[in-house]
């Protein structure tokens, strides 16, 4: 899958639990194997989204930071 095929979710400016809630909704719309790139700037998002992805059986491919923005790449597994 090319990077351009990734779905993107901009959750910057939103605070807990909104980034996790929106990530959940977007993942439910996706097919198994697709990748979602989520950007968030809520400090709690790093733990919240990472734990949510693991708990729900998805693959957290990577987490990167650019200033206060954290980007998660999550692969839908099921």
PDB file of N, CA and C in Angstrom:
ATOM      1  N   UNK A   1       0.849  -1.184   0.000  1.00  0.00           N
ATOM      2  CA  UNK A   1       0.000   0.000   0.000  1.00  0.00           C
ATOM      3  C   UNK A   1       0.891   1.243   0.000  1.00  0.00           C
ATOM      4  N   UNK A   2       0.636   2.143  -0.907  1.00  0.00           N
ATOM      5  CA  UNK A   2       1.409   3.376  -0.990  1.00  0.00           C
ATOM      6  C   UNK A   2       0.957   4.343   0.100  1.00  0.00           C
ATOM      7  N   UNK A   3       1.876   5.226   0.506  1.00  0.00           N
ATOM      8  CA  UNK A   3       1.520   6.232   1.514  1.00  0.00           C
ATOM      9  C   UNK A   3       0.325   7.056   1.068  1.00  0.00           C
ATOM     10  N   UNK A   4       0.217   7.303  -0.243  1.00  0.00           N
ATOM     11  CA  UNK A   4      -0.893   8.115  -0.745  1.00  0.00           C
ATOM     12  C   UNK A   4      -2.233   7.404  -0.571  1.00  0.00           C
ATOM     13  N   UNK A   5      -2.194   6.077  -0.356  1.00  0.00           N
ATOM     14  CA  UNK A   5      -3.420   5.314  -0.160  1.00  0.00           C
ATOM     15  C   UNK A   5      -3.908   5.359   1.288  1.00  0.00           C
ATOM     16  N   UNK A   6      -3.087   5.898   2.175  1.00  0.00           N
ATOM     17  CA  UNK A   6      -3.489   5.982   3.577  1.00  0.00           C
ATOM     18  C   UNK A   6      -4.670   6.931   3.734  1.00  0.00           C
ATOM     19  N   UNK A   7      -5.548   6.576   4.620  1.00  0.00           N
ATOM     20  CA  UNK A   7      -6.622   7.501   4.997  1.00  0.00           C
ATOM     21  C   UNK A   7      -6.038   8.437   6.046  1.00  0.00           C
ATOM     22  N   UNK A   8      -6.522   9.654   6.080  1.00  0.00           N
ATOM     23  CA  UNK A   8      -5.997  10.624   7.038  1.00  0.00           C
ATOM     24  C   UNK A   8      -7.113  11.158   7.924  1.00  0.00           C
ATOM     25  N   UNK A   9      -6.789  11.334   9.198  1.00  0.00           N
ATOM     26  CA  UNK A   9      -7.725  11.904  10.158  1.00  0.00           C
ATOM     27  C   UNK A   9      -6.994  12.996  10.917  1.00  0.00           C
ATOM     28  N   UNK A  10      -7.502  14.217  10.815  1.00  0.00           N
ATOM     29  CA  UNK A  10      -6.909  15.354  11.529  1.00  0.00           C
ATOM     30  C   UNK A  10      -7.718  15.596  12.796  1.00  0.00           C
ATOM     31  N   UNK A  11      -7.123  15.221  13.932  1.00  0.00           N
ATOM     32  CA  UNK A  11      -7.790  15.418  15.223  1.00  0.00           C
ATOM     33  C   UNK A  11      -7.090  16.512  16.029  1.00  0.00           C
ATOM     34  N   UNK A  12      -6.315  17.364  15.345  1.00  0.00           N
ATOM     35  CA  UNK A  12      -5.647  18.455  16.062  1.00  0.00           C
ATOM     36  C   UNK A  12      -6.692  19.448  16.560  1.00  0.00           C
ATOM     37  N   UNK A  13      -6.417  20.001  17.720  1.00  0.00           N
ATOM     38  CA  UNK A  13      -7.347  20.952  18.328  1.00  0.00           C
ATOM     39  C   UNK A  13      -8.445  20.291  19.145  1.00  0.00           C
ATOM     40  N   UNK A  14      -8.496  18.960  19.121  1.00  0.00           N
ATOM     41  CA  UNK A  14      -9.514  18.227  19.873  1.00  0.00           C
ATOM     42  C   UNK A  14      -8.881  17.625  21.125  1.00  0.00           C
ATOM     43  N   UNK A  15      -9.687  17.484  22.158  1.00  0.00           N
ATOM     44  CA  UNK A  15      -9.175  16.950  23.421  1.00  0.00           C
ATOM     45  C   UNK A  15      -9.929  15.702  23.822  1.00  0.00           C
ATOM     46  N   UNK A  16      -9.277  14.899  24.642  1.00  0.00           N
ATOM     47  CA  UNK A  16      -9.799  13.637  25.134  1.00  0.00           C
ATOM     48  C   UNK A  16     -11.266  13.785  25.555  1.00  0.00           C
ATOM     49  N   UNK A  17     -12.113  12.868  25.131  1.00  0.00           N
ATOM     50  CA  UNK A  17     -11.835  11.624  24.395  1.00  0.00           C
ATOM     51  C   UNK A  17     -12.043  11.745  22.891  1.00  0.00           C
ATOM     52  N   UNK A  18     -12.207  12.945  22.376  1.00  0.00           N
ATOM     53  CA  UNK A  18     -12.575  13.137  20.971  1.00  0.00           C
ATOM     54  C   UNK A  18     -11.590  12.507  19.968  1.00  0.00           C
ATOM     55  N   UNK A  19     -10.251  12.644  20.115  1.00  0.00           N
ATOM     56  CA  UNK A  19      -9.365  11.997  19.133  1.00  0.00           C
ATOM     57  C   UNK A  19      -9.547  10.479  19.058  1.00  0.00           C
ATOM     58  N   UNK A  20      -9.714   9.835  20.201  1.00  0.00           N
ATOM     59  CA  UNK A  20      -9.924   8.379  20.212  1.00  0.00           C
ATOM     60  C   UNK A  20     -11.277   8.041  19.600  1.00  0.00           C
ATOM     61  N   UNK A  21     -12.302   8.797  19.947  1.00  0.00           N
ATOM     62  CA  UNK A  21     -13.650   8.558  19.426  1.00  0.00           C
ATOM     63  C   UNK A  21     -13.668   8.677  17.902  1.00  0.00           C
ATOM     64  N   UNK A  22     -13.033   9.709  17.374  1.00  0.00           N
ATOM     65  CA  UNK A  22     -13.013   9.897  15.919  1.00  0.00           C
ATOM     66  C   UNK A  22     -12.165   8.832  15.226  1.00  0.00           C
ATOM     67  N   UNK A  23     -11.083   8.411  15.879  1.00  0.00           N
ATOM     68  CA  UNK A  23     -10.263   7.325  15.335  1.00  0.00           C
ATOM     69  C   UNK A  23     -11.097   6.055  15.233  1.00  0.00           C
ATOM     70  N   UNK A  24     -11.844   5.747  16.274  1.00  0.00           N
ATOM     71  CA  UNK A  24     -12.704   4.555  16.296  1.00  0.00           C
ATOM     72  C   UNK A  24     -13.711   4.590  15.152  1.00  0.00           C
ATOM     73  N   UNK A  25     -14.379   5.720  14.977  1.00  0.00           N
ATOM     74  CA  UNK A  25     -15.389   5.848  13.914  1.00  0.00           C
ATOM     75  C   UNK A  25     -14.750   5.645  12.538  1.00  0.00           C
ATOM     76  N   UNK A  26     -13.610   6.285  12.323  1.00  0.00           N
ATOM     77  CA  UNK A  26     -12.935   6.175  11.022  1.00  0.00           C
ATOM     78  C   UNK A  26     -12.482   4.738  10.766  1.00  0.00           C
ATOM     79  N   UNK A  27     -11.941   4.069  11.781  1.00  0.00           N
ATOM     80  CA  UNK A  27     -11.490   2.686  11.613  1.00  0.00           C
ATOM     81  C   UNK A  27     -12.655   1.753  11.292  1.00  0.00           C
ATOM     82  N   UNK A  28     -13.824   2.028  11.851  1.00  0.00           N
ATOM     83  CA  UNK A  28     -14.998   1.195  11.576  1.00  0.00           C
ATOM     84  C   UNK A  28     -15.418   1.291  10.115  1.00  0.00           C
ATOM     85  N   UNK A  29     -15.101   2.386   9.455  1.00  0.00           N
ATOM     86  CA  UNK A  29     -15.466   2.592   8.045  1.00  0.00           C
ATOM     87  C   UNK A  29     -14.474   1.947   7.085  1.00  0.00           C
ATOM     88  N   UNK A  30     -13.336   1.512   7.604  1.00  0.00           N
ATOM     89  CA  UNK A  30     -12.256   1.009   6.767  1.00  0.00           C
ATOM     90  C   UNK A  30     -12.294  -0.505   6.616  1.00  0.00           C
ATOM     91  N   UNK A  31     -11.589  -0.978   5.589  1.00  0.00           N
ATOM     92  CA  UNK A  31     -11.460  -2.416   5.338  1.00  0.00           C
ATOM     93  C   UNK A  31     -10.202  -2.936   6.022  1.00  0.00           C
ATOM     94  N   UNK A  32     -10.192  -4.209   6.345  1.00  0.00           N
ATOM     95  CA  UNK A  32      -9.016  -4.843   6.925  1.00  0.00           C
ATOM     96  C   UNK A  32      -7.816  -4.626   6.004  1.00  0.00           C
ATOM     97  N   UNK A  33      -6.671  -4.257   6.586  1.00  0.00           N
ATOM     98  CA  UNK A  33      -5.461  -4.026   5.815  1.00  0.00           C
ATOM     99  C   UNK A  33      -5.217  -2.566   5.468  1.00  0.00           C
ATOM    100  N   UNK A  34      -6.242  -1.733   5.568  1.00  0.00           N
ATOM    101  CA  UNK A  34      -6.066  -0.310   5.271  1.00  0.00           C
ATOM    102  C   UNK A  34      -5.358   0.383   6.439  1.00  0.00           C
ATOM    103  N   UNK A  35      -4.725   1.497   6.118  1.00  0.00           N
ATOM    104  CA  UNK A  35      -3.950   2.236   7.116  1.00  0.00           C
ATOM    105  C   UNK A  35      -4.555   3.620   7.315  1.00  0.00           C
ATOM    106  N   UNK A  36      -4.659   3.996   8.589  1.00  0.00           N
ATOM    107  CA  UNK A  36      -5.161   5.317   8.956  1.00  0.00           C
ATOM    108  C   UNK A  36      -4.035   6.099   9.618  1.00  0.00           C
ATOM    109  N   UNK A  37      -3.792   7.308   9.117  1.00  0.00           N
ATOM    110  CA  UNK A  37      -2.819   8.217   9.727  1.00  0.00           C
ATOM    111  C   UNK A  37      -3.606   9.250  10.520  1.00  0.00           C
ATOM    112  N   UNK A  38      -3.423   9.252  11.829  1.00  0.00           N
ATOM    113  CA  UNK A  38      -4.148  10.157  12.721  1.00  0.00           C
ATOM    114  C   UNK A  38      -3.177  11.201  13.261  1.00  0.00           C
ATOM    115  N   UNK A  39      -3.518  12.475  13.101  1.00  0.00           N
ATOM    116  CA  UNK A  39      -2.724  13.565  13.673  1.00  0.00           C
ATOM    117  C   UNK A  39      -3.501  14.171  14.827  1.00  0.00           C
ATOM    118  N   UNK A  40      -2.823  14.343  15.961  1.00  0.00           N
ATOM    119  CA  UNK A  40      -3.464  14.917  17.148  1.00  0.00           C
ATOM    120  C   UNK A  40      -2.441  15.741  17.915  1.00  0.00           C
ATOM    121  N   UNK A  41      -2.927  16.739  18.647  1.00  0.00           N
ATOM    122  CA  UNK A  41      -2.012  17.537  19.463  1.00  0.00           C
ATOM    123  C   UNK A  41      -2.401  17.552  20.940  1.00  0.00           C
ATOM    124  N   UNK A  42      -3.360  16.712  21.308  1.00  0.00           N
ATOM    125  CA  UNK A  42      -3.722  16.555  22.726  1.00  0.00           C
ATOM    126  C   UNK A  42      -2.630  15.684  23.364  1.00  0.00           C
ATOM    127  N   UNK A  43      -1.950  16.178  24.405  1.00  0.00           N
ATOM    128  CA  UNK A  43      -0.883  15.390  25.030  1.00  0.00           C
ATOM    129  C   UNK A  43      -1.333  13.995  25.468  1.00  0.00           C
ATOM    130  N   UNK A  44      -2.584  13.844  25.854  1.00  0.00           N
ATOM    131  CA  UNK A  44      -3.091  12.536  26.293  1.00  0.00           C
ATOM    132  C   UNK A  44      -3.275  11.570  25.126  1.00  0.00           C
ATOM    133  N   UNK A  45      -3.314  12.084  23.908  1.00  0.00           N
ATOM    134  CA  UNK A  45      -3.584  11.244  22.746  1.00  0.00           C
ATOM    135  C   UNK A  45      -2.520  10.180  22.536  1.00  0.00           C
ATOM    136  N   UNK A  46      -1.271  10.493  22.871  1.00  0.00           N
ATOM    137  CA  UNK A  46      -0.196   9.524  22.627  1.00  0.00           C
ATOM    138  C   UNK A  46      -0.487   8.200  23.332  1.00  0.00           C
ATOM    139  N   UNK A  47      -0.816   8.253  24.604  1.00  0.00           N
ATOM    140  CA  UNK A  47      -1.160   7.028  25.335  1.00  0.00           C
ATOM    141  C   UNK A  47      -2.530   6.506  24.939  1.00  0.00           C
ATOM    142  N   UNK A  48      -3.504   7.396  24.839  1.00  0.00           N
ATOM    143  CA  UNK A  48      -4.888   6.977  24.590  1.00  0.00           C
ATOM    144  C   UNK A  48      -5.043   6.244  23.263  1.00  0.00           C
ATOM    145  N   UNK A  49      -4.527   6.823  22.190  1.00  0.00           N
ATOM    146  CA  UNK A  49      -4.700   6.206  20.866  1.00  0.00           C
ATOM    147  C   UNK A  49      -3.851   4.942  20.753  1.00  0.00           C
ATOM    148  N   UNK A  50      -2.632   4.970  21.293  1.00  0.00           N
ATOM    149  CA  UNK A  50      -1.783   3.768  21.256  1.00  0.00           C
ATOM    150  C   UNK A  50      -2.458   2.611  21.978  1.00  0.00           C
ATOM    151  N   UNK A  51      -2.989   2.877  23.168  1.00  0.00           N
ATOM    152  CA  UNK A  51      -3.667   1.822  23.937  1.00  0.00           C
ATOM    153  C   UNK A  51      -4.934   1.360  23.235  1.00  0.00           C
ATOM    154  N   UNK A  52      -5.699   2.295  22.684  1.00  0.00           N
ATOM    155  CA  UNK A  52      -6.940   1.938  22.002  1.00  0.00           C
ATOM    156  C   UNK A  52      -6.646   0.988  20.835  1.00  0.00           C
ATOM    157  N   UNK A  53      -5.630   1.329  20.022  1.00  0.00           N
ATOM    158  CA  UNK A  53      -5.302   0.504  18.854  1.00  0.00           C
ATOM    159  C   UNK A  53      -4.918  -0.910  19.279  1.00  0.00           C
ATOM    160  N   UNK A  54      -4.064  -1.026  20.283  1.00  0.00           N
ATOM    161  CA  UNK A  54      -3.621  -2.331  20.771  1.00  0.00           C
ATOM    162  C   UNK A  54      -4.783  -3.127  21.361  1.00  0.00           C
ATOM    163  N   UNK A  55      -5.576  -2.472  22.174  1.00  0.00           N
ATOM    164  CA  UNK A  55      -6.701  -3.131  22.849  1.00  0.00           C
ATOM    165  C   UNK A  55      -7.721  -3.656  21.843  1.00  0.00           C
ATOM    166  N   UNK A  56      -7.839  -2.973  20.696  1.00  0.00           N
ATOM    167  CA  UNK A  56      -8.828  -3.373  19.701  1.00  0.00           C
ATOM    168  C   UNK A  56      -8.255  -4.239  18.590  1.00  0.00           C
ATOM    169  N   UNK A  57      -7.006  -4.701  18.781  1.00  0.00           N
ATOM    170  CA  UNK A  57      -6.428  -5.661  17.854  1.00  0.00           C
ATOM    171  C   UNK A  57      -5.868  -5.078  16.577  1.00  0.00           C
ATOM    172  N   UNK A  58      -5.705  -3.758  16.507  1.00  0.00           N
ATOM    173  CA  UNK A  58      -5.131  -3.138  15.319  1.00  0.00           C
ATOM    174  C   UNK A  58      -3.614  -3.042  15.490  1.00  0.00           C
ATOM    175  N   UNK A  59      -2.916  -2.843  14.384  1.00  0.00           N
ATOM    176  CA  UNK A  59      -1.455  -2.775  14.417  1.00  0.00           C
ATOM    177  C   UNK A  59      -0.995  -1.319  14.381  1.00  0.00           C
ATOM    178  N   UNK A  60      -0.343  -0.889  15.444  1.00  0.00           N
ATOM    179  CA  UNK A  60       0.213   0.462  15.498  1.00  0.00           C
ATOM    180  C   UNK A  60       1.553   0.413  14.771  1.00  0.00           C
ATOM    181  N   UNK A  61       1.588   0.951  13.560  1.00  0.00           N
ATOM    182  CA  UNK A  61       2.788   0.855  12.729  1.00  0.00           C
ATOM    183  C   UNK A  61       3.881   1.791  13.212  1.00  0.00           C
ATOM    184  N   UNK A  62       3.525   3.023  13.520  1.00  0.00           N
ATOM    185  CA  UNK A  62       4.495   3.950  14.079  1.00  0.00           C
ATOM    186  C   UNK A  62       3.824   5.179  14.664  1.00  0.00           C
ATOM    187  N   UNK A  63       4.597   5.855  15.488  1.00  0.00           N
ATOM    188  CA  UNK A  63       4.157   7.102  16.126  1.00  0.00           C
ATOM    189  C   UNK A  63       5.288   8.099  15.924  1.00  0.00           C
ATOM    190  N   UNK A  64       4.960   9.269  15.389  1.00  0.00           N
ATOM    191  CA  UNK A  64       5.996  10.286  15.194  1.00  0.00           C
ATOM    192  C   UNK A  64       5.501  11.621  15.740  1.00  0.00           C
ATOM    193  N   UNK A  65       6.463  12.460  16.108  1.00  0.00           N
ATOM    194  CA  UNK A  65       6.128  13.764  16.670  1.00  0.00           C
ATOM    195  C   UNK A  65       6.758  14.859  15.827  1.00  0.00           C
ATOM    196  N   UNK A  66       5.999  15.917  15.629  1.00  0.00           N
ATOM    197  CA  UNK A  66       6.493  17.108  14.945  1.00  0.00           C
ATOM    198  C   UNK A  66       6.004  18.289  15.774  1.00  0.00           C
ATOM    199  N   UNK A  67       6.862  18.786  16.645  1.00  0.00           N
ATOM    200  CA  UNK A  67       6.428  19.818  17.582  1.00  0.00           C
ATOM    201  C   UNK A  67       5.411  19.221  18.535  1.00  0.00           C
ATOM    202  N   UNK A  68       4.249  19.848  18.620  1.00  0.00           N
ATOM    203  CA  UNK A  68       3.210  19.344  19.524  1.00  0.00           C
ATOM    204  C   UNK A  68       2.264  18.359  18.836  1.00  0.00           C
ATOM    205  N   UNK A  69       2.455  18.143  17.535  1.00  0.00           N
ATOM    206  CA  UNK A  69       1.573  17.233  16.795  1.00  0.00           C
ATOM    207  C   UNK A  69       2.155  15.828  16.777  1.00  0.00           C
ATOM    208  N   UNK A  70       1.306  14.865  17.139  1.00  0.00           N
ATOM    209  CA  UNK A  70       1.675  13.453  17.148  1.00  0.00           C
ATOM    210  C   UNK A  70       0.907  12.779  16.010  1.00  0.00           C
ATOM    211  N   UNK A  71       1.608  11.996  15.206  1.00  0.00           N
ATOM    212  CA  UNK A  71       0.954  11.278  14.118  1.00  0.00           C
ATOM    213  C   UNK A  71       1.102   9.776  14.354  1.00  0.00           C
ATOM    214  N   UNK A  72      -0.026   9.098  14.290  1.00  0.00           N
ATOM    215  CA  UNK A  72      -0.097   7.644  14.479  1.00  0.00           C
ATOM    216  C   UNK A  72      -0.451   7.023  13.141  1.00  0.00           C
ATOM    217  N   UNK A  73       0.216   5.927  12.800  1.00  0.00           N
ATOM    218  CA  UNK A  73      -0.184   5.146  11.620  1.00  0.00           C
ATOM    219  C   UNK A  73      -0.680   3.805  12.139  1.00  0.00           C
ATOM    220  N   UNK A  74      -1.967   3.551  11.905  1.00  0.00           N
ATOM    221  CA  UNK A  74      -2.634   2.367  12.441  1.00  0.00           C
ATOM    222  C   UNK A  74      -3.157   1.530  11.287  1.00  0.00           C
ATOM    223  N   UNK A  75      -2.824   0.245  11.310  1.00  0.00           N
ATOM    224  CA  UNK A  75      -3.317  -0.682  10.288  1.00  0.00           C
ATOM    225  C   UNK A  75      -4.498  -1.439  10.856  1.00  0.00           C
ATOM    226  N   UNK A  76      -5.592  -1.415  10.110  1.00  0.00           N
ATOM    227  CA  UNK A  76      -6.768  -2.165  10.554  1.00  0.00           C
ATOM    228  C   UNK A  76      -6.518  -3.644  10.318  1.00  0.00           C
ATOM    229  N   UNK A  77      -6.615  -4.426  11.371  1.00  0.00           N
ATOM    230  CA  UNK A  77      -6.309  -5.842  11.273  1.00  0.00           C
ATOM    231  C   UNK A  77      -7.567  -6.683  11.118  1.00  0.00           C
ATOM    232  N   UNK A  78      -8.645  -6.294  11.759  1.00  0.00           N
ATOM    233  CA  UNK A  78      -9.856  -7.116  11.685  1.00  0.00           C
ATOM    234  C   UNK A  78     -11.026  -6.348  11.151  1.00  0.00           C
TER     235      UNK A  78
END
